[in-house]
Coordinates of N, CA and C in Angstrom, one line a residue:
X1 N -28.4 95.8 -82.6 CA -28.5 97.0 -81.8 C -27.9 96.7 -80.4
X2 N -27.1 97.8 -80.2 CA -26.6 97.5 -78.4 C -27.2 98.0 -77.1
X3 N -27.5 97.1 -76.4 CA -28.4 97.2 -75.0 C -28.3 98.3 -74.6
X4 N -28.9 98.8 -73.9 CA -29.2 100.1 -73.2 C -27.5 100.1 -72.6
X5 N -27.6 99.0 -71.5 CA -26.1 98.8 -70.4 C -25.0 98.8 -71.2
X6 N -25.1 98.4 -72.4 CA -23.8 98.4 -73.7 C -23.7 100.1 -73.9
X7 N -24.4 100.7 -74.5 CA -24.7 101.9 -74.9 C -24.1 102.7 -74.3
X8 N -24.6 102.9 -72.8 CA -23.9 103.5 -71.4 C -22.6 103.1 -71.4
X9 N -22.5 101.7 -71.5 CA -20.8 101.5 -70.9 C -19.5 101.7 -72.1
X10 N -20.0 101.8 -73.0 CA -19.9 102.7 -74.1 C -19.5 104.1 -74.8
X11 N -20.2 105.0 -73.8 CA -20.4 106.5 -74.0 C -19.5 106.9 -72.7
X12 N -19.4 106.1 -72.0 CA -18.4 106.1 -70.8 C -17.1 106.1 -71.2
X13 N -17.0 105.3 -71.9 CA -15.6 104.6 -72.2 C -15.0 105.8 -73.3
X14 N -16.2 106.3 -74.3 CA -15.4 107.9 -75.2 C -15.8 108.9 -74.6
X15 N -16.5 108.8 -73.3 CA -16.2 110.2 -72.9 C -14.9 110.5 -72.0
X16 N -14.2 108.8 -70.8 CA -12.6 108.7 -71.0 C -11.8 109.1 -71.7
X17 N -11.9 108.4 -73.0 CA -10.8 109.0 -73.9 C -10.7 110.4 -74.6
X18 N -12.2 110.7 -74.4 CA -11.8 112.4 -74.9 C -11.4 113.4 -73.6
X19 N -11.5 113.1 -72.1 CA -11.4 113.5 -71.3 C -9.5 113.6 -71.1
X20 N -9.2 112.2 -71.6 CA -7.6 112.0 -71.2 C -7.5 111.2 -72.2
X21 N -6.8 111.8 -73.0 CA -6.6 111.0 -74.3 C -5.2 110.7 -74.1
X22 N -5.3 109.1 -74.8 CA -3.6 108.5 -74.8 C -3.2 109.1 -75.9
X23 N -1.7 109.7 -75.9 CA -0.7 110.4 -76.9 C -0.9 109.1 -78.1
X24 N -1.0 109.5 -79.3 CA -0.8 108.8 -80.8 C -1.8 107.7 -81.1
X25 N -3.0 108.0 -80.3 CA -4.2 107.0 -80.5 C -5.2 108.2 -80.2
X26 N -5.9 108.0 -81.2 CA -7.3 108.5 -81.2 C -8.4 107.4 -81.3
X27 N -9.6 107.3 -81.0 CA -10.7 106.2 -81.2 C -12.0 106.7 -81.0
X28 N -13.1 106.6 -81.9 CA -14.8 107.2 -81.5 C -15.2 106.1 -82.3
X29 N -16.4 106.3 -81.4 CA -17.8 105.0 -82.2 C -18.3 106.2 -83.5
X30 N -18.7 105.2 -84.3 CA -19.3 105.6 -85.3 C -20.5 106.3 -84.6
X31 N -21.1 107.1 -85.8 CA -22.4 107.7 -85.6 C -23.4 107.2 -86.0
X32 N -23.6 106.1 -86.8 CA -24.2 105.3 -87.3 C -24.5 104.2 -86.3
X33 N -23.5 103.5 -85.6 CA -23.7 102.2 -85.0 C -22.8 102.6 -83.8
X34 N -22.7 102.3 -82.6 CA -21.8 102.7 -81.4 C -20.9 101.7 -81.2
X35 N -21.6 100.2 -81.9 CA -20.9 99.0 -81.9 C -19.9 99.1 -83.1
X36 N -19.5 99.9 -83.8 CA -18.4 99.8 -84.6 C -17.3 101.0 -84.0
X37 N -16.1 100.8 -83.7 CA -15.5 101.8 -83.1 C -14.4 101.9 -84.3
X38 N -13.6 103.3 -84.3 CA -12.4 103.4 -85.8 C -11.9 104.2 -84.6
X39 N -10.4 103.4 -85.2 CA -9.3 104.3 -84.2 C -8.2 104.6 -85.5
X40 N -7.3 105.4 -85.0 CA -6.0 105.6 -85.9 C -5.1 105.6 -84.8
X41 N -4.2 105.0 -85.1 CA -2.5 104.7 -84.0 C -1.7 105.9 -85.3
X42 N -1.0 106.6 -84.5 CA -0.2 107.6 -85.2 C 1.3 107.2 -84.9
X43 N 2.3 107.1 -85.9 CA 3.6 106.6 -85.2 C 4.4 107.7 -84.8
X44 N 4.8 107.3 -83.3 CA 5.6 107.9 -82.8 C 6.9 108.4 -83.5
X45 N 7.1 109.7 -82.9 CA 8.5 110.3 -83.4 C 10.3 108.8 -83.1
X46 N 10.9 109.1 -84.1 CA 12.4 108.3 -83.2 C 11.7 106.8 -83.6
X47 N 11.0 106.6 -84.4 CA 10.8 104.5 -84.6 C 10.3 104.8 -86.6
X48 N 10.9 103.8 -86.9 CA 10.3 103.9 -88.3 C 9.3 103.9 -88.5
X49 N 7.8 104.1 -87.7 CA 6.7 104.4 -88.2 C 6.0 105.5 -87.8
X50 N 7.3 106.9 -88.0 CA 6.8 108.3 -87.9 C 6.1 108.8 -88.6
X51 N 5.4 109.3 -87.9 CA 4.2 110.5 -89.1 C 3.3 109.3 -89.8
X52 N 3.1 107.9 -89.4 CA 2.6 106.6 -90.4 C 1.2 107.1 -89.7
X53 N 0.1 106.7 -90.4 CA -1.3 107.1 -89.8 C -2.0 105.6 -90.1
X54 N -2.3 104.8 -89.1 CA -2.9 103.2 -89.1 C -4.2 103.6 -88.8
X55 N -5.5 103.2 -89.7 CA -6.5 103.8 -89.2 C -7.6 102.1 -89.3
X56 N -8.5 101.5 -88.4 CA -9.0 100.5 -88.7 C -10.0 100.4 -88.0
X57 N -10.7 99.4 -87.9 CA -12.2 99.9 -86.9 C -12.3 97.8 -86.5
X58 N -11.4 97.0 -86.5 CA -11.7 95.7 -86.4 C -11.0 95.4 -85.1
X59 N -11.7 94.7 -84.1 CA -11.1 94.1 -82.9 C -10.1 93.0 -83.5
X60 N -10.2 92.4 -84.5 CA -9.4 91.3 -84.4 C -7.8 91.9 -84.9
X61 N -7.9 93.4 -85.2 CA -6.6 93.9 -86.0 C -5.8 94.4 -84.5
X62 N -7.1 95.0 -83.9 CA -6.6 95.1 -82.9 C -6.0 94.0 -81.7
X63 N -6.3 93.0 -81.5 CA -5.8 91.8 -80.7 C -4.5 91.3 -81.6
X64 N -4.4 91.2 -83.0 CA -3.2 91.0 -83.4 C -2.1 91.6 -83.6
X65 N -2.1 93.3 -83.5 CA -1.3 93.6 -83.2 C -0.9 93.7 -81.8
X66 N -1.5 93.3 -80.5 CA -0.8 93.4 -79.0 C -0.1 91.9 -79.1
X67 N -0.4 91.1 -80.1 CA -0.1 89.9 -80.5 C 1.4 89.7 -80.7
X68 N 1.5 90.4 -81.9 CA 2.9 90.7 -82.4 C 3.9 91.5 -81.7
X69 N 3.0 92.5 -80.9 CA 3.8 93.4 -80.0 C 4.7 92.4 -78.7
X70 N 3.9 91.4 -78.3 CA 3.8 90.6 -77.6 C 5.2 89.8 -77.9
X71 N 5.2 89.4 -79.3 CA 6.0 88.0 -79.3 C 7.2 88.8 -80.0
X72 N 7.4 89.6 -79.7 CA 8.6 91.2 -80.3 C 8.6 90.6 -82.3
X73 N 10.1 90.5 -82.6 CA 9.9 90.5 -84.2 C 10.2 89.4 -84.6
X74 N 8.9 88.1 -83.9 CA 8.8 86.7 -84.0 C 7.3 87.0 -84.7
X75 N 7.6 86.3 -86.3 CA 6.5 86.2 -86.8 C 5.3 85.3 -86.0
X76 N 3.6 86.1 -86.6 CA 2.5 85.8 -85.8 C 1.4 85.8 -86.9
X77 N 0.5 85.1 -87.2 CA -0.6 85.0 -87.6 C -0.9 87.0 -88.2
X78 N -1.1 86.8 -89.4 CA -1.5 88.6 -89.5 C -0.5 89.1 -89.7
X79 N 1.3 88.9 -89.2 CA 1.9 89.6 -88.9 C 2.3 90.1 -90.3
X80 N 3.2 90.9 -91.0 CA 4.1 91.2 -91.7 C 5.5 91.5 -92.1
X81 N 7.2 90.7 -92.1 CA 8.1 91.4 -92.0 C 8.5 92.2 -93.0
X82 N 9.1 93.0 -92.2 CA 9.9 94.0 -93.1 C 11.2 94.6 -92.4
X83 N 11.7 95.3 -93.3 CA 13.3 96.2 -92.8 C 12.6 97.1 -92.4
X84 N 13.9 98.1 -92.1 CA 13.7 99.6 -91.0 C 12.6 100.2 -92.4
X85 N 13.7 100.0 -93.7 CA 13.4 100.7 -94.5 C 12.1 100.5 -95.5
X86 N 11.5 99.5 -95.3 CA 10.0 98.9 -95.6 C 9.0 99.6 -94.7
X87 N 9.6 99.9 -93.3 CA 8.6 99.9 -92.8 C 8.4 101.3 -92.4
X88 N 9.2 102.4 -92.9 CA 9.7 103.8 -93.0 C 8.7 103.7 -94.0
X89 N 8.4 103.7 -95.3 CA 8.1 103.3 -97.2 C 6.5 103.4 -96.5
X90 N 6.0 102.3 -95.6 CA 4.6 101.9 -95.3 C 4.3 102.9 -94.6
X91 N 4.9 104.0 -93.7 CA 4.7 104.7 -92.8 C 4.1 106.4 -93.6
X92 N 5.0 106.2 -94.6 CA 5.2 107.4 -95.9 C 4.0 107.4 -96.7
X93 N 3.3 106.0 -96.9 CA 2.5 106.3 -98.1 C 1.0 105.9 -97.2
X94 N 1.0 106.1 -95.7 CA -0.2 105.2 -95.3 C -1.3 106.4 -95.2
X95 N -1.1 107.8 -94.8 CA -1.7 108.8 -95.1 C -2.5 109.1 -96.5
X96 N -1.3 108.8 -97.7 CA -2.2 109.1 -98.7 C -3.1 107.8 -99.0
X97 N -2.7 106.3 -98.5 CA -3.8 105.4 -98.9 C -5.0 105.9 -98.1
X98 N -4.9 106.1 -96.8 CA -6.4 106.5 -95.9 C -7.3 107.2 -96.9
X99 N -6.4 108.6 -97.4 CA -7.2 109.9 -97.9 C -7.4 109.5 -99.7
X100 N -7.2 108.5 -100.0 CA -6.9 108.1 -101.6 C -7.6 106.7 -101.8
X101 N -7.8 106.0 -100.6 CA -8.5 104.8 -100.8 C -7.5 104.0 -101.8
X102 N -6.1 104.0 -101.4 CA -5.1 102.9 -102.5 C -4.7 104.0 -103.9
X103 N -5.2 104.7 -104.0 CA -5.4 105.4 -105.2 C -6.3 105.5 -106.4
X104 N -7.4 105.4 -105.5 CA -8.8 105.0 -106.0 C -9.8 106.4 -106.4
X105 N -9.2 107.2 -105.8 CA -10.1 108.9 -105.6 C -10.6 109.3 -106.8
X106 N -11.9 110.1 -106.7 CA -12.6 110.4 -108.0 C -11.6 111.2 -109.2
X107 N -10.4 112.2 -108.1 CA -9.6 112.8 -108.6 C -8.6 112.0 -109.4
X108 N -8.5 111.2 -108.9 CA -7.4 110.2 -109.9 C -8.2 109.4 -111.1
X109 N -9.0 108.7 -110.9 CA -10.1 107.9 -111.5 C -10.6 108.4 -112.4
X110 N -11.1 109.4 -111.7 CA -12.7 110.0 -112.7 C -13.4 109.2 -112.4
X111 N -13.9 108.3 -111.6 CA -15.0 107.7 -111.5 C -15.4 108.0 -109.9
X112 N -16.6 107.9 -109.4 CA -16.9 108.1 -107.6 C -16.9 106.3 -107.4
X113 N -16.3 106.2 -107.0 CA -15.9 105.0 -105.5 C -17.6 104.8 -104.4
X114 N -17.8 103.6 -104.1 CA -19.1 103.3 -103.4 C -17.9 102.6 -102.0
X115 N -18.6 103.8 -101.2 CA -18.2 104.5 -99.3 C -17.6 102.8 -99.1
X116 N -19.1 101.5 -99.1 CA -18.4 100.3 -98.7 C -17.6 99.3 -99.5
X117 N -16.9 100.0 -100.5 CA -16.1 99.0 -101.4 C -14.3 99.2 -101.1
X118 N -14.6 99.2 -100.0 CA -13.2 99.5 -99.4 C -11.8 98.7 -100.3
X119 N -12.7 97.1 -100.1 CA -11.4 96.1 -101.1 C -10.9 96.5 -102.2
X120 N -12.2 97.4 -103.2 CA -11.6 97.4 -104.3 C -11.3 99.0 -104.7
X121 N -11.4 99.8 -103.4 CA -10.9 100.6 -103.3 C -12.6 102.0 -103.1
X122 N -12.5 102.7 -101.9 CA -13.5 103.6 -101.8 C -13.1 105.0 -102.8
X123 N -12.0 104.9 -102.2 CA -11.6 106.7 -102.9 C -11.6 107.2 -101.8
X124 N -11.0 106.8 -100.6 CA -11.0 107.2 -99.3 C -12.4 107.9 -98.7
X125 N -13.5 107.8 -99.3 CA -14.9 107.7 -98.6 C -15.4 107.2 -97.2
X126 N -14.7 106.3 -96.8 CA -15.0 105.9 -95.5 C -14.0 106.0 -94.3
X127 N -12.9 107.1 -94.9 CA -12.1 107.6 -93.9 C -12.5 108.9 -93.9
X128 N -13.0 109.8 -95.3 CA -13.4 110.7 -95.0 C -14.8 110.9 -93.9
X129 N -15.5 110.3 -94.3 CA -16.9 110.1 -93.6 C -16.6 109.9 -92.0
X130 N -15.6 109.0 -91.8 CA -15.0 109.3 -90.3 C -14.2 110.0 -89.7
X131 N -13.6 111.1 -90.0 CA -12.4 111.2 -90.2 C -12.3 112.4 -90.7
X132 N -13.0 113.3 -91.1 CA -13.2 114.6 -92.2 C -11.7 115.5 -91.7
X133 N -12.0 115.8 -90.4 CA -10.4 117.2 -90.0 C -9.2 116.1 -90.7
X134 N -9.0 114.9 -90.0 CA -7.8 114.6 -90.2 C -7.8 114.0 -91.7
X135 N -8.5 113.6 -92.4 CA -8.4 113.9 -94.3 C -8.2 114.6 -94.7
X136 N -9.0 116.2 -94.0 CA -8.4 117.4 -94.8 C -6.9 117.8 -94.2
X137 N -6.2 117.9 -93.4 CA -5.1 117.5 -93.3 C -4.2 116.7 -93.8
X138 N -4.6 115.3 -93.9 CA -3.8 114.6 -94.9 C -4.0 115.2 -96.3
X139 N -4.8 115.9 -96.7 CA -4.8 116.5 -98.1 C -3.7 117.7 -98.5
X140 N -4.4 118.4 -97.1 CA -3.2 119.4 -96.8 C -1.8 119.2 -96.9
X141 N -1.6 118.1 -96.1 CA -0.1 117.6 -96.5 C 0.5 116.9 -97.4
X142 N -0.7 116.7 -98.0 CA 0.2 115.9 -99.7 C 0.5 117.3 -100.5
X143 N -0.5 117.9 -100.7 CA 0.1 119.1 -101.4 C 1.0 120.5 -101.0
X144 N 1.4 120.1 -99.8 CA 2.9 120.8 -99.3 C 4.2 120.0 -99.9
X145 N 3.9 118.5 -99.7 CA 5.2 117.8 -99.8 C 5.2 117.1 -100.9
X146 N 4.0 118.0 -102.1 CA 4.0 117.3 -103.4 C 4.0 115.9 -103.5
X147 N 3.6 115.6 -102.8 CA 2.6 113.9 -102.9 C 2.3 113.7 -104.2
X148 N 2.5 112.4 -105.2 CA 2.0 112.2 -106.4 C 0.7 111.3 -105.5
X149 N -0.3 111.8 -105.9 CA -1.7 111.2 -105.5 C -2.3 109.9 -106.2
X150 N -1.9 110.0 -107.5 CA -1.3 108.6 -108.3 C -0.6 107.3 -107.7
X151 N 0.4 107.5 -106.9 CA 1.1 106.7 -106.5 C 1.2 106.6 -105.0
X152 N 1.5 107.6 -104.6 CA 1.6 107.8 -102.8 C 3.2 108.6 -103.0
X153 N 4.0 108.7 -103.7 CA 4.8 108.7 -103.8 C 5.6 110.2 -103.9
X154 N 7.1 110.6 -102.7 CA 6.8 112.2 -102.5 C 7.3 112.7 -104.2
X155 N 7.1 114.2 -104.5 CA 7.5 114.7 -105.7 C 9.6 114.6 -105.5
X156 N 10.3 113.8 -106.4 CA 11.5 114.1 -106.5 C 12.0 115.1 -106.2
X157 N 13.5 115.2 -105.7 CA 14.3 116.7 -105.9 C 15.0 116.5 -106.9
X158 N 15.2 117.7 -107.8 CA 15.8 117.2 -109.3 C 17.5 117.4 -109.2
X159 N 17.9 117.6 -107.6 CA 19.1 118.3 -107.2 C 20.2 117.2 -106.3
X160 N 18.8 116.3 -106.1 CA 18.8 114.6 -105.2 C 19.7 113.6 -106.2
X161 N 20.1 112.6 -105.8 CA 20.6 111.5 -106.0 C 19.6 110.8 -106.6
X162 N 19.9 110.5 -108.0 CA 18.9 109.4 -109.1 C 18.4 107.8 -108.4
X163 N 19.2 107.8 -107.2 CA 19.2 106.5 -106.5 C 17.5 106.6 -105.7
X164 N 17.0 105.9 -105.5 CA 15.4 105.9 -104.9 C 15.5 105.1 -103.3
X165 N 15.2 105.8 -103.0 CA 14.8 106.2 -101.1 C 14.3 104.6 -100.6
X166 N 13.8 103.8 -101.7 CA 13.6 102.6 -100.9 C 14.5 101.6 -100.7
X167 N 14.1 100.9 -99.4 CA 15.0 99.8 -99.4 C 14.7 98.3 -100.2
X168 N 15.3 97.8 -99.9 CA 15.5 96.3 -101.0 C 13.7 95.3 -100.8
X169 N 13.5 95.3 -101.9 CA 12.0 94.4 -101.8 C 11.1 95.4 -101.5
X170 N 11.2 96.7 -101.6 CA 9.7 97.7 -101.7 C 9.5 97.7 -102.7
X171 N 10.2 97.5 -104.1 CA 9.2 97.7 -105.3 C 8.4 96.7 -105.7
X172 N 8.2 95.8 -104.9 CA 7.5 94.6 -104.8 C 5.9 95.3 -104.3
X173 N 6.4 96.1 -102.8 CA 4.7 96.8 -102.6 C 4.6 97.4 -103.4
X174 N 5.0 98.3 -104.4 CA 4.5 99.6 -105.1 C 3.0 98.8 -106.0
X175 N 2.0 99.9 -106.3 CA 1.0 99.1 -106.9 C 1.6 99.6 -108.5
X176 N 1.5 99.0 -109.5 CA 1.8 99.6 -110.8 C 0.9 100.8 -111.3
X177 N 1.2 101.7 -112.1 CA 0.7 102.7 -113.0 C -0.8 102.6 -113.2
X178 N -2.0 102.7 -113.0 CA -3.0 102.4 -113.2 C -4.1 101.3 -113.5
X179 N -2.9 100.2 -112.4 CA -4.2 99.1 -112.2 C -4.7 99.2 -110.8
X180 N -5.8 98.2 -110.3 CA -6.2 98.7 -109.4 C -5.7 98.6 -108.0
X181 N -6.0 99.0 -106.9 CA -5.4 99.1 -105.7 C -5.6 98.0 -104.9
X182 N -4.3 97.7 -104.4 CA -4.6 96.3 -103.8 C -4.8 96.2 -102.1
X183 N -5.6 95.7 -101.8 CA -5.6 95.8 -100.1 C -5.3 94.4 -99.9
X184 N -4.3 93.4 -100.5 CA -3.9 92.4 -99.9 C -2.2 92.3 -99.5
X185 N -2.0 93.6 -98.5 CA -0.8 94.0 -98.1 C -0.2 92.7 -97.1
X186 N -1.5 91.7 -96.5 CA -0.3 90.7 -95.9 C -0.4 89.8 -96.6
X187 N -0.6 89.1 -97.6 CA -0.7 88.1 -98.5 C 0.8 88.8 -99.5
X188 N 0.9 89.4 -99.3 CA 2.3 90.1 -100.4 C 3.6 90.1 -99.0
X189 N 2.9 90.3 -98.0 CA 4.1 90.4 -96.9 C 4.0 89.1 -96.3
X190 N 3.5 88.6 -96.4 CA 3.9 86.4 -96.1 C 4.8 86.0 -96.9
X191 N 4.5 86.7 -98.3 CA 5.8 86.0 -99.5 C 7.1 86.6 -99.1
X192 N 6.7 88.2 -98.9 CA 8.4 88.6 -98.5 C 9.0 87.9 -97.2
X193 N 8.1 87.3 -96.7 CA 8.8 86.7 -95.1 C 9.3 85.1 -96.0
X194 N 8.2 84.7 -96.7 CA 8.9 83.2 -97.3 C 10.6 83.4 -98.1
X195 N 10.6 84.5 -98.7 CA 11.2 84.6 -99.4 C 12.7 84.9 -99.0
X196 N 12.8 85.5 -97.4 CA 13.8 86.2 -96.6 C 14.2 84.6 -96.2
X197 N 13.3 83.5 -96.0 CA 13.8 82.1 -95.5 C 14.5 81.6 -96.1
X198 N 14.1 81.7 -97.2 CA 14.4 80.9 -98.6 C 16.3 81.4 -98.6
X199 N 16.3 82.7 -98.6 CA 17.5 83.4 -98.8 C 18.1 83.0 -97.5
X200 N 17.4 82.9 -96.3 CA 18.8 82.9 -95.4 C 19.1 81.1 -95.5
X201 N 18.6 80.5 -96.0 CA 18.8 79.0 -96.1 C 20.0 78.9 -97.1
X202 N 19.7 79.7 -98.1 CA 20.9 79.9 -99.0 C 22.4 80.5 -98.6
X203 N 22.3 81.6 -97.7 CA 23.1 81.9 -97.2 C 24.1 80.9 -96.7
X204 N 23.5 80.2 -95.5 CA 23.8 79.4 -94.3 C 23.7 77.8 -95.3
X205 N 23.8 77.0 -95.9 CA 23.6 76.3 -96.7 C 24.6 75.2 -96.0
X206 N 26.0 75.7 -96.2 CA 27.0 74.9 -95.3 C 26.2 74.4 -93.7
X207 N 26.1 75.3 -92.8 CA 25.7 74.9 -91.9 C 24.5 74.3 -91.8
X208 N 23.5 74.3 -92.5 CA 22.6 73.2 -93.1 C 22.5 72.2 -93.4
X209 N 23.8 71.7 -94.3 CA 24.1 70.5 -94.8 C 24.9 69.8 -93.7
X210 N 25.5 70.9 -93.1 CA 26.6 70.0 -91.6 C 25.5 69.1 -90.7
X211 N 24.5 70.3 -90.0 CA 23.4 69.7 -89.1 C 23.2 68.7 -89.2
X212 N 22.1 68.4 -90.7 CA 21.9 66.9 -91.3 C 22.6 66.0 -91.2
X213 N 24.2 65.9 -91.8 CA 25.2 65.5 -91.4 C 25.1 64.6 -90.2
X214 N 25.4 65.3 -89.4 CA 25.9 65.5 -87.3 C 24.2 64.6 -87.1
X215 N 23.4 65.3 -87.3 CA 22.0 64.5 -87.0 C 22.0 63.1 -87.5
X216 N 22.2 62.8 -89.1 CA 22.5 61.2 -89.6 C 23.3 60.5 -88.8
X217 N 24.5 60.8 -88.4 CA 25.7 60.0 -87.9 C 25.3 59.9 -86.3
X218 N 24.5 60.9 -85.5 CA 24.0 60.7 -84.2 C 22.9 59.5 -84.5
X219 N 22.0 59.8 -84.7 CA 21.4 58.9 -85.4 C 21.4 57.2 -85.5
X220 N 22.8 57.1 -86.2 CA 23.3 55.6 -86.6 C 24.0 55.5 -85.7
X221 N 25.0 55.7 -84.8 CA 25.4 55.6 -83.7 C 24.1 54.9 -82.7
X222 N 23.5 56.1 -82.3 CA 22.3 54.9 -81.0 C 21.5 54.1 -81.9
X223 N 21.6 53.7 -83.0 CA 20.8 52.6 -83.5 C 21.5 51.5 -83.3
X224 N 23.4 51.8 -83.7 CA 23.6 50.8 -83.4 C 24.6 50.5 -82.2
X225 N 24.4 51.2 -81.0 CA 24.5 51.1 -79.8 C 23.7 50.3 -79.2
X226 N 22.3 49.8 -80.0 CA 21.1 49.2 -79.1 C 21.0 48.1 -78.4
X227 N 20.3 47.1 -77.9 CA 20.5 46.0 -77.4 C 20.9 44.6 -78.7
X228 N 22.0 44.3 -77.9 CA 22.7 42.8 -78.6 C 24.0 43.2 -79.2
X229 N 24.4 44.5 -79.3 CA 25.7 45.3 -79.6 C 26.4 45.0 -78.9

């Protein structure tokens, strides 16, 4: 339970933010607990994570991303890389994960989702529960832009280019056809970061092998430059 002086300094602090709210961040304490706060960062217009809806309620998500913000696009503990177009893909499909729980929803399922089984997917129960205007909204807006709720994925134009809108290494995130939803999105984005290394080592291979080279021969030089030479 939080102190009286918590409580207060607390109710202060959202009645700030609803007084003068910062543009593309929302944040309220739970109704349940005051000590649990849920925010959504909304992405700004003009950056690849327009219209993306980041919704989380953990101080430590929060300290790693001023983390990353911090060290610009130098990998960090938590972090994830991706291209423009990865992170355009993540921005596209983050709305229907909130309101779908991964693609967990009774509507898709047939089965009802338990509110705290977020890992293995709620059915978006615990964004609705926080969150109700802006779910029905996100609902609203999947079925304008024909959202397959299945997938996250928008309905085709049959008038479009057979070529698919993602960039290279997104069909790596896609979750497959009716297995279950995965919330281990940085454990999949550490590999795409090993895997970019791996490739530019390939790339650059010559100048790889030169280095070592230049390093050996520096190397044997002051060894045998040493005393008695």
């Amino acid at each position: 339970m939080a102190s009286r002086a918590a409580n207060n300094r607390l109710t202060r602090e959202y009645q700030t933010l609803s007084t003068n709210p910062t543009p593309f961040i929302s944040a309220h304490p739970s109704e349940a607990n005051i000590l649990e706060w849920h925010y959504i960062l909304t992405g700004p217009p003009d950056t690849p994570y327009h219209n993306g809806q980041y919704w989380a309620w953990s101080v430590s998500t929060i300290l790693i991303g001023l983390l990353s913000f911090m060290t610009s696009e130098e990998m960090t503990t938590g972090s994830v890389g991706g291209t423009d177009a990865e992170r355009r893909w993540a921005a596209q499909h983050s709305r229907w994960w909130n309101s779908t729980g991964g693609g967990s929803h009774k509507d898709i399922t047939g089965k009802t989702s338990q509110k705290g089984n977020i890992k293995a997917g709620d059915g978006g129960a615990k964004f609705a529960a926080e969150w109700p205007e802006v779910d029905a909204e996100n609902w609203k807006w999947m079925k304008e832009t024909k959202v397959d709720i299945m997938t996250g994925n928008p309905a085709r134009d049959p008038s479009a280019s057979t070529s698919t809108n993602c960039g290279p290494g997104i069909g790596g995130l896609k979750r497959p056809r009716g297995s279950q939803p995965v919330v281990g999105a940085v454990v999949e984005g550490g590999r795409v970061v090993g895997e970019e290394g791996k490739s530019w080592i390939r790339r650059n291979k010559l100048l790889v092998v030169g280095g070592l080279i230049f390093t050996y021969v520096l190397i044997a030089r002051l060894l045998g430059e040493g005393p008695g030479t």
